[in-house]
Amino acid sequence: MRRSEEEIRAEALRQKIIGLGETSHRKSYYPQLQEQIDELHATLKALQDSENKYRTLIENVNVGIFRSDIKDKGRLVQANPAMCRILGYEDERAILEADPDEFYQDPQDRRAIIDELKKEGRIKDKKVRMRPRSGGTIIVSMTMTALYDEMGDISFIDGVIEDITEKEMKEEALRQANKKWNLLSSITRHDINNQAMVLDGYLTLAMERTTDAEVRKLLSKARSSVQSIERHVAFAKDYQDIGINAPRWFDLRESLINALIPLDKASLSVRLEVDDYTIFADPMIGKVFYNLAQNVVRHSKGSVLEISTKEEDGSLVLSFQDNGVGIRDKSRLFMRSNSTSGFGLFLSKEILSITGVDIRETGEAGKGARFEIIFAEGQYRSPAASQGLPKQ
Amino acid sequence: MYEQFPVRKFVAPEIILGNGSRSLVGQYAKTLHGRNVFLVSDPGILRAGWAGEVRDELERQDIHVVLFDKVSPNPRTSEVAKGSQEYQENECDLLVAVGGGSPMDCAKAIGAVVTNRCHVLDLEGVDEVTVPGPPMICVPTTAGSSADVSQFAIISDENKRRKFGIISKAMVPDVSLIDPEVTLTMPPNLTAETGIDALSHAFESYVSNASSNMTDMYALEATKMIARYLPQAYEEPAELRFREKVMLGSMYAGLAFSNASLGLVHSMAHSLGGYLDHSHGECNAKLLEVVVAFNHSTVPERYSALEAAMDGSSSCTTRGLESLRSRLRELTDSLDMDPGLSKMGVREEDIPYLTENAYNDACHVTNPRPAYREDIARLFHEAL
Ligand SMILES: [Fe+2]
């Protein structure tokens, strides 16, 4: 038995020596061959390096990366170590064998995702509740792209998932803390306002009861202090609301009209020369318009306010021009410490800065104040472009 | 069993034969686009002046030459490694080997190691050379090894005291400049040893089970020329006309064995040479007769033809084994070669190791009679 194996081996060797097979080549060497081999080696090495680089990257990232075969019940055909870790599988082989329905808390979610992918071709940052093999629930953010075969049908889905369970929990905790803080803040404001009102009432009474000019002067100062407290409380209320709601598109003229309703029209007449623009801003934008109008009466001592729009270097300039004395010292105009403006301008600037909108004062002292709000490209839509946009 | 017209391949280098052919080395180096030649030789050939002459010829053609002469009589793996390293360090682009079987086999192995980026031991076996070596020109200075025309390179694995073969069509050199003049400087014992090696090539290829019509023709003609002229070249070393005949006979034998392969004599001689570092020809001389005796009954008519060739006749009357044995002994006697391995220092206890290595050598797969370990051991005993 052993001999016959050896004989087979010997015969195979003999055939190779005779050399009629495919591995027997006459030497036909050209110097270029070496160059080609060298080049090939260099290319292969570069390729290997680059492959290693990407493989290490994919293996080391903290987000799960996968490809699933939609024609094989959505079974995974590729998964990186982070994907296995997130879903609690020991290695790629184990996760590739798993039924993808098992990944989801509610398998219905999976079908909804596939339907959406069929319609949209792509899903971005979708929050899904998944079920790791070890049990429990995790929340992941999924981004997926469909790959199509030559018939135009989805063949594979490439996706990235990130375990955001902890992030979600932290955000929830933050929401809770914020809620408590707002509650505390509004109760406190309410209490302070009540007490300030009572205090103001007593001070008024005290002023009526005394004829001592010295005392009346002191009481008057005390009253303006109380009013200052009320302003601070009002500021705290406004400031609390900034940035709470997401910015969106507003019809500019409509926003202005609504914002200026509470104004005392007897002391200020407003001329509106505004085109049909829409602007992208924080929902508190109305507060800004109101503040600027209020400013005319309070600080510039004007009686006429002209609000107009103008496009300049690709930007939209919305200006508030009054006929008052204007503003002499502009250095601390938009600072919180500028108590003379009652925090209004500081607040306005804060509200505008949420969407990156700028504000400046360009008026000449003695010729009235002129505030300009500058909406850069992308922050506004011109009358033509805003046609057909739903009114706010 | 024996096919009259089997399908066979015949591979040979470009051969330039004749006195003074060595002077074409510069022209051929240029043809092969050599600008920086790695010249492999050995100290003996350097002393004889042939390597220097070839170098001058190359430099006359503005070709740069890197000389490598660190080659032992049985070239070793370490020498191949050193050579391939120097070849690469000097960014050479052509191999030229000047010398006997040792520098030529060493050069062939260096070339294969350079292009295959491996250790020479990785190339052991048949068809293990996947990328051909750089272009190569040989100028043989002995009439025997025929490494200049063959697909074989035999290297000593000095760590295991064995020899191994690199057998591949890619090992056939590109050009062989066969110049009988350079064999004039061979001392008589080298003439005898290399001549008997050549005769062994003719014998083994003729009885090989991979032989063909072409190799048969070369093997018989080689046998005829060597048997007739080797003793004369041995007696009168300076006589160029005898050298020419022996050189031609050696080349015929080389073409025959390169394409038909060899047999048990070479497997045993490789084992022996690797173990005791004796000359290859001497080992063959001591083994040829016992192997002929072992094979004779399998292919008696082939051996009759060889005996007839030795006598210069073409008549094939069967004269039997004893007649051939005495004819062979007559030849070795005329070359003052003693039979008996024990005189080389082989001891009884060495035989198992020698047997194992001989058995693992690829040459005997084409031996006409299959040889197993016990056969080989017995033959070593007989040859002691
Ligand atoms: Fe040989």
Tab-separated table of C-alpha atoms in Angstrom, chain A residues 2-3 6-7 9-11 13-14 16-21 23-31 33-34 37-38 41, chain B residues 7-9 12-13 115 117 126-127 131-136 151 169-170 172 174 209-210 261 359 365-366 372-374:
chain	number	residue	atom	x	y	z
A	2	ARG	CA	2.706	2.413	1.005
A	3	ARG	CA	4.773	1.507	-1.987
A	6	GLU	CA	5.296	6.230	-3.388
A	7	GLU	CA	5.036	4.994	-6.927
A	9	ARG	CA	4.435	10.261	-6.208
A	10	ALA	CA	7.416	9.134	-8.281
A	11	GLU	CA	5.311	9.012	-11.429
A	13	LEU	CA	7.560	13.738	-10.354
A	14	ARG	CA	8.643	11.940	-13.509
A	16	LYS	CA	7.028	17.024	-14.155
A	17	ILE	CA	10.607	16.294	-15.190
A	18	ILE	CA	9.435	15.403	-18.695
A	19	GLY	CA	7.815	18.800	-18.460
A	20	LEU	CA	4.759	18.730	-20.700
A	21	GLY	CA	2.522	20.152	-17.988
A	23	THR	CA	4.119	24.455	-14.702
A	24	SER	CA	7.065	23.795	-16.987
A	25	HIS	CA	8.202	26.906	-18.816
A	26	ARG	CA	11.222	27.538	-20.932
A	27	LYS	CA	13.149	30.468	-19.654
A	28	SER	CA	12.173	33.572	-21.552
A	29	TYR	CA	13.426	36.430	-19.571
A	30	TYR	CA	13.248	40.082	-20.405
A	31	PRO	CA	14.807	42.789	-18.211
A	33	LEU	CA	10.090	41.564	-16.204
A	34	GLN	CA	12.051	42.537	-13.107
A	37	ILE	CA	7.693	42.606	-10.724
A	38	ASP	CA	9.140	45.447	-8.632
A	41	HIS	CA	5.343	44.420	-5.434
B	7	VAL	CA	5.695	12.747	-26.743
B	8	ARG	CA	8.703	14.550	-25.310
B	9	LYS	CA	10.038	18.044	-24.894
B	12	ALA	CA	18.406	23.664	-24.776
B	13	PRO	CA	20.095	27.036	-24.493
B	115	THR	CA	13.877	36.878	-8.902
B	117	ARG	CA	12.832	36.580	-3.429
B	126	VAL	CA	10.820	19.996	-9.700
B	127	ASP	CA	9.199	23.134	-11.151
B	131	VAL	CA	9.912	33.284	-11.957
B	132	PRO	CA	12.882	32.728	-14.277
B	133	GLY	CA	16.177	34.139	-13.106
B	134	PRO	CA	17.976	37.032	-14.804
B	135	PRO	CA	19.535	36.332	-18.210
B	136	MET	CA	22.553	34.057	-17.925
B	151	GLN	CA	17.716	22.336	-16.227
B	169	LYS	CA	13.090	24.384	-17.357
B	170	ALA	CA	13.539	27.953	-16.141
B	172	VAL	CA	18.307	26.340	-18.437
B	174	ASP	CA	20.209	31.518	-22.059
B	209	ASN	CA	12.315	5.978	-18.394
B	210	ALA	CA	11.856	9.560	-19.633
B	261	SER	CA	16.829	13.243	-16.534
B	359	TYR	CA	15.982	7.925	-1.656
B	365	VAL	CA	12.308	8.639	-10.279
B	366	THR	CA	13.442	8.115	-13.879
B	372	TYR	CA	13.515	1.458	-2.655
B	373	ARG	CA	15.407	2.196	0.525
B	374	GLU	CA	16.539	-1.385	1.027
